[in-house]
Coordinates of C-alpha atoms and ligand atoms in Angstrom, one line a residue:
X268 CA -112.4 -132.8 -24.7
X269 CA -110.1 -135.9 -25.7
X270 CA -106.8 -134.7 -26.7
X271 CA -104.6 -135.9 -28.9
X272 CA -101.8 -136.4 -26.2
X273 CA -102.2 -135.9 -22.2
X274 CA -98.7 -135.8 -20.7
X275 CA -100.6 -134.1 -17.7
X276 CA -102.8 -136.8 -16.7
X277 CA -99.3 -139.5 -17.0
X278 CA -97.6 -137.0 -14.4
X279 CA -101.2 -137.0 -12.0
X280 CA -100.9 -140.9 -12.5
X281 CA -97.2 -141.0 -11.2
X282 CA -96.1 -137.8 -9.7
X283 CA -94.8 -139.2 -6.2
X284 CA -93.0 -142.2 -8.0
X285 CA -91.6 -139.1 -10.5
X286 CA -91.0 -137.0 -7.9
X287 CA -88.9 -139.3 -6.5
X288 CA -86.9 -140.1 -9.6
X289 CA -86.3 -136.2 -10.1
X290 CA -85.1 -135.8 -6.4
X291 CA -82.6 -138.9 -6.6
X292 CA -80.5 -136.5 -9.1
X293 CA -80.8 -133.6 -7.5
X294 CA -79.3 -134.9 -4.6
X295 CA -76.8 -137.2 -6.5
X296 CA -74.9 -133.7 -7.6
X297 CA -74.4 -135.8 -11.4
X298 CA -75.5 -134.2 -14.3
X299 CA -74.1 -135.2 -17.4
X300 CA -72.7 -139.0 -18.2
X301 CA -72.8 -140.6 -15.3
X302 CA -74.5 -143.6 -13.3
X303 CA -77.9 -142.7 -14.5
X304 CA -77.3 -142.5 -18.2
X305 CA -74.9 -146.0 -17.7
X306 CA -77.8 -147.9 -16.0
X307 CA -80.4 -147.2 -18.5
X308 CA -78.0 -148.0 -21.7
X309 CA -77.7 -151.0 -19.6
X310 CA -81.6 -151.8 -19.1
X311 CA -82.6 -150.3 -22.6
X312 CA -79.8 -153.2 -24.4
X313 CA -81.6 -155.8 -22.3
X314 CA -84.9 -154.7 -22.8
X315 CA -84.0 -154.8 -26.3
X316 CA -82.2 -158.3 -26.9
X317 CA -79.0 -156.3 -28.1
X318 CA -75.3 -156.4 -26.7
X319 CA -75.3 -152.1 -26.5
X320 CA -77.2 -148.8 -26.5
X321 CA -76.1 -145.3 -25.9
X322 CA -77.9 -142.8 -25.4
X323 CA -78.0 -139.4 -26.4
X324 CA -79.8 -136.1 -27.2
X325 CA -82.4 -136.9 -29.6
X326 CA -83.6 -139.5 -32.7
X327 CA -82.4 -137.3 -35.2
X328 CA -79.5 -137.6 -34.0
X329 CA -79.1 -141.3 -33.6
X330 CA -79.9 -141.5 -37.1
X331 CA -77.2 -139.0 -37.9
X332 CA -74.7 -140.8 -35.9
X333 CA -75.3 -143.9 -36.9
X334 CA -75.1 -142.6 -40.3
X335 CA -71.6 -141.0 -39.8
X336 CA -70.2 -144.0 -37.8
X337 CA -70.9 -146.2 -40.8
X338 CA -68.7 -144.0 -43.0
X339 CA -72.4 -142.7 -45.2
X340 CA -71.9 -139.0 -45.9
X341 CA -71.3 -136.8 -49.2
X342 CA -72.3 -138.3 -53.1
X343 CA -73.6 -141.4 -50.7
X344 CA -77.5 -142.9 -51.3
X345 CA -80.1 -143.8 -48.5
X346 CA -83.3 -145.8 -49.7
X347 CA -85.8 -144.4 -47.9
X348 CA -89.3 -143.7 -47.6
X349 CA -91.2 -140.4 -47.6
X350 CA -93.6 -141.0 -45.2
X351 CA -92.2 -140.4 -42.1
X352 CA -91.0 -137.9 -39.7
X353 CA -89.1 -135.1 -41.3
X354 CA -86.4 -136.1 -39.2
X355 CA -85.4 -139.2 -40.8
X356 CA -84.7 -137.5 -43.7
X357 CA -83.2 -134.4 -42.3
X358 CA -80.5 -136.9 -40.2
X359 CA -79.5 -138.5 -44.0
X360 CA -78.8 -134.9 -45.0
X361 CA -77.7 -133.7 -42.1
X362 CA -74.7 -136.6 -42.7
X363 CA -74.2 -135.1 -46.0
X364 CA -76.4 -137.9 -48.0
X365 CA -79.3 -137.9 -50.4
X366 CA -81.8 -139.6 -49.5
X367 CA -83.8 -142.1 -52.3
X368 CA -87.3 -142.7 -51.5
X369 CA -88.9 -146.3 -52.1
X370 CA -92.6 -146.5 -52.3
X371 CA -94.8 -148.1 -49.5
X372 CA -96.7 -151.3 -48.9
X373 CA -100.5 -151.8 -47.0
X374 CA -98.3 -151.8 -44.3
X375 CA -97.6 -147.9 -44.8
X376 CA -93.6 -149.3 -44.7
X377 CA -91.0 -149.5 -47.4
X378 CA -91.8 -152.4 -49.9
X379 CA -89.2 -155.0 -50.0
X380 CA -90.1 -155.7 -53.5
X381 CA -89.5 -152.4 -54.6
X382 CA -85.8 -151.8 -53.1
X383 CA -83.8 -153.4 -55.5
X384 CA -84.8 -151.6 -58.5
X385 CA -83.3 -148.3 -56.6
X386 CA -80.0 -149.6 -56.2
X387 CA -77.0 -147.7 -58.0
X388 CA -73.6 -147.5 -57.0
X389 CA -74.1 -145.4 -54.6
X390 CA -76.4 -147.0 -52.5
X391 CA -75.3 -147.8 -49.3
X392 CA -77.6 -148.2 -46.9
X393 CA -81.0 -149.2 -46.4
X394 CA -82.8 -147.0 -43.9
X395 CA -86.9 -148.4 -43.1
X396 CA -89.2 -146.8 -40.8
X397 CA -91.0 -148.7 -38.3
X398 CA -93.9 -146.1 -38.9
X399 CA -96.7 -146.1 -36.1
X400 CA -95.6 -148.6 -34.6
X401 CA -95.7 -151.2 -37.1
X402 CA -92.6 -153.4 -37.8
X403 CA -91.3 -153.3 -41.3
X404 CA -90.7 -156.8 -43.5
X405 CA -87.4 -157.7 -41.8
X406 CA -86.4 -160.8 -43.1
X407 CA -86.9 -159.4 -46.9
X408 CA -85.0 -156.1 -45.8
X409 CA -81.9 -157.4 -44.7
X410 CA -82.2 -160.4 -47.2
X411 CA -81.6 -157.5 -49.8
X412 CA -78.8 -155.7 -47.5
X413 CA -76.8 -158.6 -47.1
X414 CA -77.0 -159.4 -51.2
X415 CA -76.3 -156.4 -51.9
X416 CA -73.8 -155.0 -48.9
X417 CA -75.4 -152.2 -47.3
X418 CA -75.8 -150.8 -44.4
X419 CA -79.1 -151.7 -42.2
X420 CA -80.7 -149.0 -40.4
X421 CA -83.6 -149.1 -38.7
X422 CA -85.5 -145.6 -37.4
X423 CA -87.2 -147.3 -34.5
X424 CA -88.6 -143.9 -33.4
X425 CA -92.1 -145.4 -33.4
X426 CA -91.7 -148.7 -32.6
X427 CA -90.3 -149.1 -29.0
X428 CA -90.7 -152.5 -28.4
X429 CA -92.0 -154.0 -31.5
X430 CA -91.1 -157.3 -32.8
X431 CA -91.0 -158.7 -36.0
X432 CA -90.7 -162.5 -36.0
X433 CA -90.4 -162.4 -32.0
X434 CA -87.3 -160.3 -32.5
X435 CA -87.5 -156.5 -30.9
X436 CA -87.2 -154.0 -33.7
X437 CA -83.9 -152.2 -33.7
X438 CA -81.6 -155.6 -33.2
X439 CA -81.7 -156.6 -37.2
X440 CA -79.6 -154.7 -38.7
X441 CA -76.0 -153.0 -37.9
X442 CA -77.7 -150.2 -36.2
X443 CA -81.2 -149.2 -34.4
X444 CA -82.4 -145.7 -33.7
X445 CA -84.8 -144.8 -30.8
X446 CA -86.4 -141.6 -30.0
X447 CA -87.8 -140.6 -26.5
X448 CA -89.5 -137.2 -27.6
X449 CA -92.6 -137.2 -24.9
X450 CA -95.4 -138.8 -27.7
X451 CA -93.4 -141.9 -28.1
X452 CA -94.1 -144.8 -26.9
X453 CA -91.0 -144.5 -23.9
X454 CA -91.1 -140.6 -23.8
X455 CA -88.7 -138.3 -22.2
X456 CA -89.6 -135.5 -20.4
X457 CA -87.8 -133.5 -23.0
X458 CA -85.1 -135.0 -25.6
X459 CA -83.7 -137.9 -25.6
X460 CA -82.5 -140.7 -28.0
X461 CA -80.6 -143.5 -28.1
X462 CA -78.6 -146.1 -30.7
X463 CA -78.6 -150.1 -30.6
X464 CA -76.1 -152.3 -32.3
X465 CA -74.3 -155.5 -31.6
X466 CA -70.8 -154.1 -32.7
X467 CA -68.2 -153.6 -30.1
X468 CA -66.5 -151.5 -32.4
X469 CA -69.0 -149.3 -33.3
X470 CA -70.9 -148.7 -30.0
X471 CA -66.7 -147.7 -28.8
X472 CA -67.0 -145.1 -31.8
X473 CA -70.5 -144.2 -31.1
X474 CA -69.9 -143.3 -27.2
X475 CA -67.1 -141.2 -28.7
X476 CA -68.7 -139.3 -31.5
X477 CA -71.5 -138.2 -28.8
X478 CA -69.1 -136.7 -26.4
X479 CA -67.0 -134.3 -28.9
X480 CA -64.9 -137.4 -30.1
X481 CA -63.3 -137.8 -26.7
X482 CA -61.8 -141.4 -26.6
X483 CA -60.6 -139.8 -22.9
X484 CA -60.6 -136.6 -21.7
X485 CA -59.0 -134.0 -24.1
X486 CA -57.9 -136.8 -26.3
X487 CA -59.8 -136.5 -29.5
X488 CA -59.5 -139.5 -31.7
X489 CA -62.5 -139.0 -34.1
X490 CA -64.7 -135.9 -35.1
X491 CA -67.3 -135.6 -32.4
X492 CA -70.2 -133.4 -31.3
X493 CA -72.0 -133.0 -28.4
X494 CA -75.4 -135.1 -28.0
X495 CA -75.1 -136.7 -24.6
X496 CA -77.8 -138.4 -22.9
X497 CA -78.4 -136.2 -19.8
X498 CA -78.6 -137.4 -16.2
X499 CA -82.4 -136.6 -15.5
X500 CA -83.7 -137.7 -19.1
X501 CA -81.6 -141.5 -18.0
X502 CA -83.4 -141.8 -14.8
X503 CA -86.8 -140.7 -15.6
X504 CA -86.3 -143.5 -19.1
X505 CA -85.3 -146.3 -16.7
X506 CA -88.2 -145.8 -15.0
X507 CA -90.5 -145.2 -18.0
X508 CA -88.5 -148.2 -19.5
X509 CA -90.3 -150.2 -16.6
X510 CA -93.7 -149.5 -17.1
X511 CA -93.2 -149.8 -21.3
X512 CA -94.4 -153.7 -21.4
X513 CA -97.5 -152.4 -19.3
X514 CA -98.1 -149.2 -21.4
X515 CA -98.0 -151.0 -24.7
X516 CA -100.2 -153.8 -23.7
X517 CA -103.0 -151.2 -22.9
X518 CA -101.6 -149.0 -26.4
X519 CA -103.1 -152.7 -27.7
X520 CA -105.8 -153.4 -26.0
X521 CA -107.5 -149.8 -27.4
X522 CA -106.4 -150.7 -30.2
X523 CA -108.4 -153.6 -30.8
X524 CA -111.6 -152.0 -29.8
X525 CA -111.1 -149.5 -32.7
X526 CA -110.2 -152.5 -34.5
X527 CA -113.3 -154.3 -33.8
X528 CA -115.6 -151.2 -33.1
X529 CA -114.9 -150.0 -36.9
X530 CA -114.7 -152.9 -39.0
X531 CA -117.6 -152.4 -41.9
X532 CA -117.3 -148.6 -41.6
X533 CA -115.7 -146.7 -44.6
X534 CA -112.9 -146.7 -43.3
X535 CA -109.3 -148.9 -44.1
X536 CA -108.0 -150.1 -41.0
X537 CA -104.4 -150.8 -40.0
X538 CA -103.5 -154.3 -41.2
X539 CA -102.7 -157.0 -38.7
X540 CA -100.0 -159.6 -39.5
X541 CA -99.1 -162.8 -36.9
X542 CA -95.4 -162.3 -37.2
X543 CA -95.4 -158.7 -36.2
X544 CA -95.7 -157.4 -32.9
X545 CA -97.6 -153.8 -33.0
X546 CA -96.9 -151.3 -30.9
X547 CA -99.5 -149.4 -31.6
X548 CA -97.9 -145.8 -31.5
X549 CA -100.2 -144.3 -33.8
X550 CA -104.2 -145.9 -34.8
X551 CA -104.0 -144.8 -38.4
X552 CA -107.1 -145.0 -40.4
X553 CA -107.6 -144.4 -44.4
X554 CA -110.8 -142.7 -43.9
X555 CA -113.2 -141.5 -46.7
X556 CA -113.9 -137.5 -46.5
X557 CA -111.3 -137.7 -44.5
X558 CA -111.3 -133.7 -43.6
X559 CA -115.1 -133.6 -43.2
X560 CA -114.7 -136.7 -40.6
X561 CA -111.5 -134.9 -38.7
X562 CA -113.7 -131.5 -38.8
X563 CA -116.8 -133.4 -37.2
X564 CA -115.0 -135.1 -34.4
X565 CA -113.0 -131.7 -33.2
X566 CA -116.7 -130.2 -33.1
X567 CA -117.6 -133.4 -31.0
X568 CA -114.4 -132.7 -29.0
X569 CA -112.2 -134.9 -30.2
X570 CA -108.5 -134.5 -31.5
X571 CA -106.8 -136.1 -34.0
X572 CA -103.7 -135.5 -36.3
X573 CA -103.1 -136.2 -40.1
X574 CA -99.2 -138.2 -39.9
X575 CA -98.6 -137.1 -42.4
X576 CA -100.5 -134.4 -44.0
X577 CA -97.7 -134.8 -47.4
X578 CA -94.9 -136.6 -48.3
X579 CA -91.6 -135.4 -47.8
X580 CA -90.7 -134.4 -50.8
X581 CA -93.5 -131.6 -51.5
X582 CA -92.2 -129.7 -48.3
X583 CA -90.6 -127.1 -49.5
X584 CA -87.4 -127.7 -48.1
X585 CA -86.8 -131.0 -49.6
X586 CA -88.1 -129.7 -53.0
X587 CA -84.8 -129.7 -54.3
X588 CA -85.0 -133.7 -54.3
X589 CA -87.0 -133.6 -57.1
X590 CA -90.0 -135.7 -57.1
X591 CA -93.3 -136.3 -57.9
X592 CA -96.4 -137.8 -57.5
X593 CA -95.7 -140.5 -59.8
X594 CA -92.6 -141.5 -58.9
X595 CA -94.4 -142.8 -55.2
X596 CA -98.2 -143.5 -56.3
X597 CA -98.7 -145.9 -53.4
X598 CA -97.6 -143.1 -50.3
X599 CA -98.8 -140.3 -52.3
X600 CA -102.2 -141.8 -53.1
X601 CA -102.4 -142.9 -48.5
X602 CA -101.9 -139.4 -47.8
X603 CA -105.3 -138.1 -48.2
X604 CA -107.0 -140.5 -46.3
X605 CA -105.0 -141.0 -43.5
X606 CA -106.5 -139.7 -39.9
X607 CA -104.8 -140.8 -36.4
X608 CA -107.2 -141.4 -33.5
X609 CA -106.2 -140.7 -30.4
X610 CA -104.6 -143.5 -28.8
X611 CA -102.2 -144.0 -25.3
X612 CA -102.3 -145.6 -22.8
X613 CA -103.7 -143.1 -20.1
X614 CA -107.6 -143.7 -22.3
X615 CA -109.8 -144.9 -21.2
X616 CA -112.0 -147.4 -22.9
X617 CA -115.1 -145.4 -22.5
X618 CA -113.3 -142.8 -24.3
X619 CA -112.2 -144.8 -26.8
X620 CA -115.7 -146.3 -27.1
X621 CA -116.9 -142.8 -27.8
X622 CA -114.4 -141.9 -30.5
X623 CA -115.9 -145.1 -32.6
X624 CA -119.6 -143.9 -31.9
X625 CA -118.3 -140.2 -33.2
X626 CA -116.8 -142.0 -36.5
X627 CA -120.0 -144.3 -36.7
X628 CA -122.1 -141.1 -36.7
X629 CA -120.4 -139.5 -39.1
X630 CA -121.0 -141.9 -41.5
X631 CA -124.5 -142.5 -40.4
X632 CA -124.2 -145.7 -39.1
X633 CA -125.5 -145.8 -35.9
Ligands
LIG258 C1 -89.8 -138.8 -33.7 C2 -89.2 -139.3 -34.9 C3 -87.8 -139.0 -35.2 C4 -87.0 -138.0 -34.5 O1 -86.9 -138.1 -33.2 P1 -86.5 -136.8 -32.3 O2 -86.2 -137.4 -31.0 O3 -87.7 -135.9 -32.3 O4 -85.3 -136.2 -32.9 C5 -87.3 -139.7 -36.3 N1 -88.0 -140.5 -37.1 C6 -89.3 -140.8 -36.8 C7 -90.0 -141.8 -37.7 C8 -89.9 -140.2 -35.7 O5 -91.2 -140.5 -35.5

């Protein structure tokens, strides 16, 4: 059986270096924002080419602080899309702001050539999703923020690491959100999240909001809540945080023997673009019979996941938004194609190899 995600065999891989990680806390007596969570903000803003991070207790809420800290909340707009996580759209609402979906490019990311036509007055910000791992169209993004003055974004809960231009996802505009939830590409073991920005002022604010508002103990100068980065989560990330260059290159090196092992196949697969730096957390193929294909591989053994199986909007949650089918032809019309194969970094290439004889067989090309 090849499973969609193995966090057991990571753990066989590592579990003395782990181990050791776990113990070092224990015995440090520090639980909550302390040394730990300080060193990795530390390593994560290096890692990442910006001047702060800080952490805290999930991606969600990174995108809802970073809403809040840029004054977005009630009777404000978010260009969007609406395929992604739920979560993107539940931190804009969470903040007290309606989200405005944009459709998508071959990419699967917003289209830059379709933002400005969603502008009103109450736009302000601009929130693209990195989605799979695959770095949005930067330069055009914030081309159109800047003209226009809004806020910049970027839900990098996918895209650890990726680079658009040979700059890391996450440093472009005021604000990048990171997610550690175990499947990413640097997973927690549990939640975790974290926000990068270049703005003194804001990271100040940011390390405040996360802590109840405290600018010092008891001494509340803004409306806070409580998503702290814990202890554990910091030291096991700084240590996931070193093996992230290594555990992306393989994410890539898979990649490209689906890339190469599927080509003339009916399926569509991912584009590839010189400027952008992959990361590969998803392989997402637009696959035809797409059910009959994900039906035969689980009877062959193998997992995969539809991401996602409908656009946001359809849930029936976020029905209240109001839209349809034709208003986002492009994501509504990649939806029923779209299968992930399994892909991180603890496959191996004979596995990997045998996924692509599975999808060959299925199509009877073998
Ligand atoms: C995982 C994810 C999130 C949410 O992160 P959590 O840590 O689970 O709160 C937000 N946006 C996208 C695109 C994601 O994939």
């Amino acid at each position: 059986m090849i499973r969609f995600n193995n966090f057991k065999k990571r753990y066989s891989l590592f579990e003395g270096e782990i181990n050791g990680v776990v113990k070092r806390v224990f015995k440090s007596g520090w639980f909550i924002l302390g040394q730990e969570g300080g060193k990795f903000e530390e390593n994560f803003a290096k890692f990442l080419g910006a001047k702060y991070a800080i952490g805290v207790n999930s991606g969600t809420d990174a995108l809802f602080l970073a809403l809040k800290v840029l004054g977005i909340g009630e009777g404000d707009e978010v260009l969007t899309v609406a395929n992604t996580a739920t979560p993107t759209v539940s931190a804009i609402r969470m903040a007290g702001a309606l989200p405005v979906f944009v459709d998508i490019g071959e990419d699967f990311n917003i289209d830059p050539e379709l933002i400005e036509k969603k502008i009103t007055r109450r736009t302000k910000a601009i929130l693209p999703v990195h989605l799979y791992g695959q770095p949005a169209e930067m330069d055009k993004i914030l081309k159109i923020a800047k003209k226009y003055n809004l806020k910049l974004i970027e839900d990098c809960a996918q895209a650890t690491g990726a680079e658009f231009k040979g700059k890391k996802v996450g440093t472009f505009g005021d604000i990048g959100c990171f997610s550690f939830y175990p499947t990413k590409n640097l997973g927690a073991f549990g939640d975790a999240g974290a926000l990068a920005t270049n703005n003194k002022k804001l990271a100040l604010a940011l390390r405040q909001l996360r802590n109840y508002g405290e600018i010092s103990k008891y001494e509340n100068l803004l409306e806070g809540v409580n998503s702290r980065l814990d202890e554990m989560q910091a030291a096991l990330l700084s240590w996931g945080l070193k093996k992230l260059p290594a555990w992306n290159k393989r994410r890539e090196t898979l990649a490209k023997i689906y890339l190469k092992e599927l080509s003339g196949l009916p399926v569509t697969l991912p584009a590839v673009y010189a400027a952008r730096k992959n990361v590969w957390h998803l392989f997402v193929v637009r696959a035809k019979g797409r059910n009959g294909l994900k039906k035969y591989l689980l009877k062959k053994g193998i997992e995969t996941a539809i991401h996602y199986p409908k656009p946001i909007f359809k849930q029936p949650a976020y029905r209240f938004l109001n839209y349809n089918d034709k208003d986002l032809p492009k994501t509504t019309a990649v939806m029923e194609g779209i299968l992930s194969l399994p892909l991180y970094p603890e496959l191996t290439e004979k596995e990997v190899l045998g996924i692509c004889s599975a999808v060959k067989d299925f199509y009877g090309k073998r």
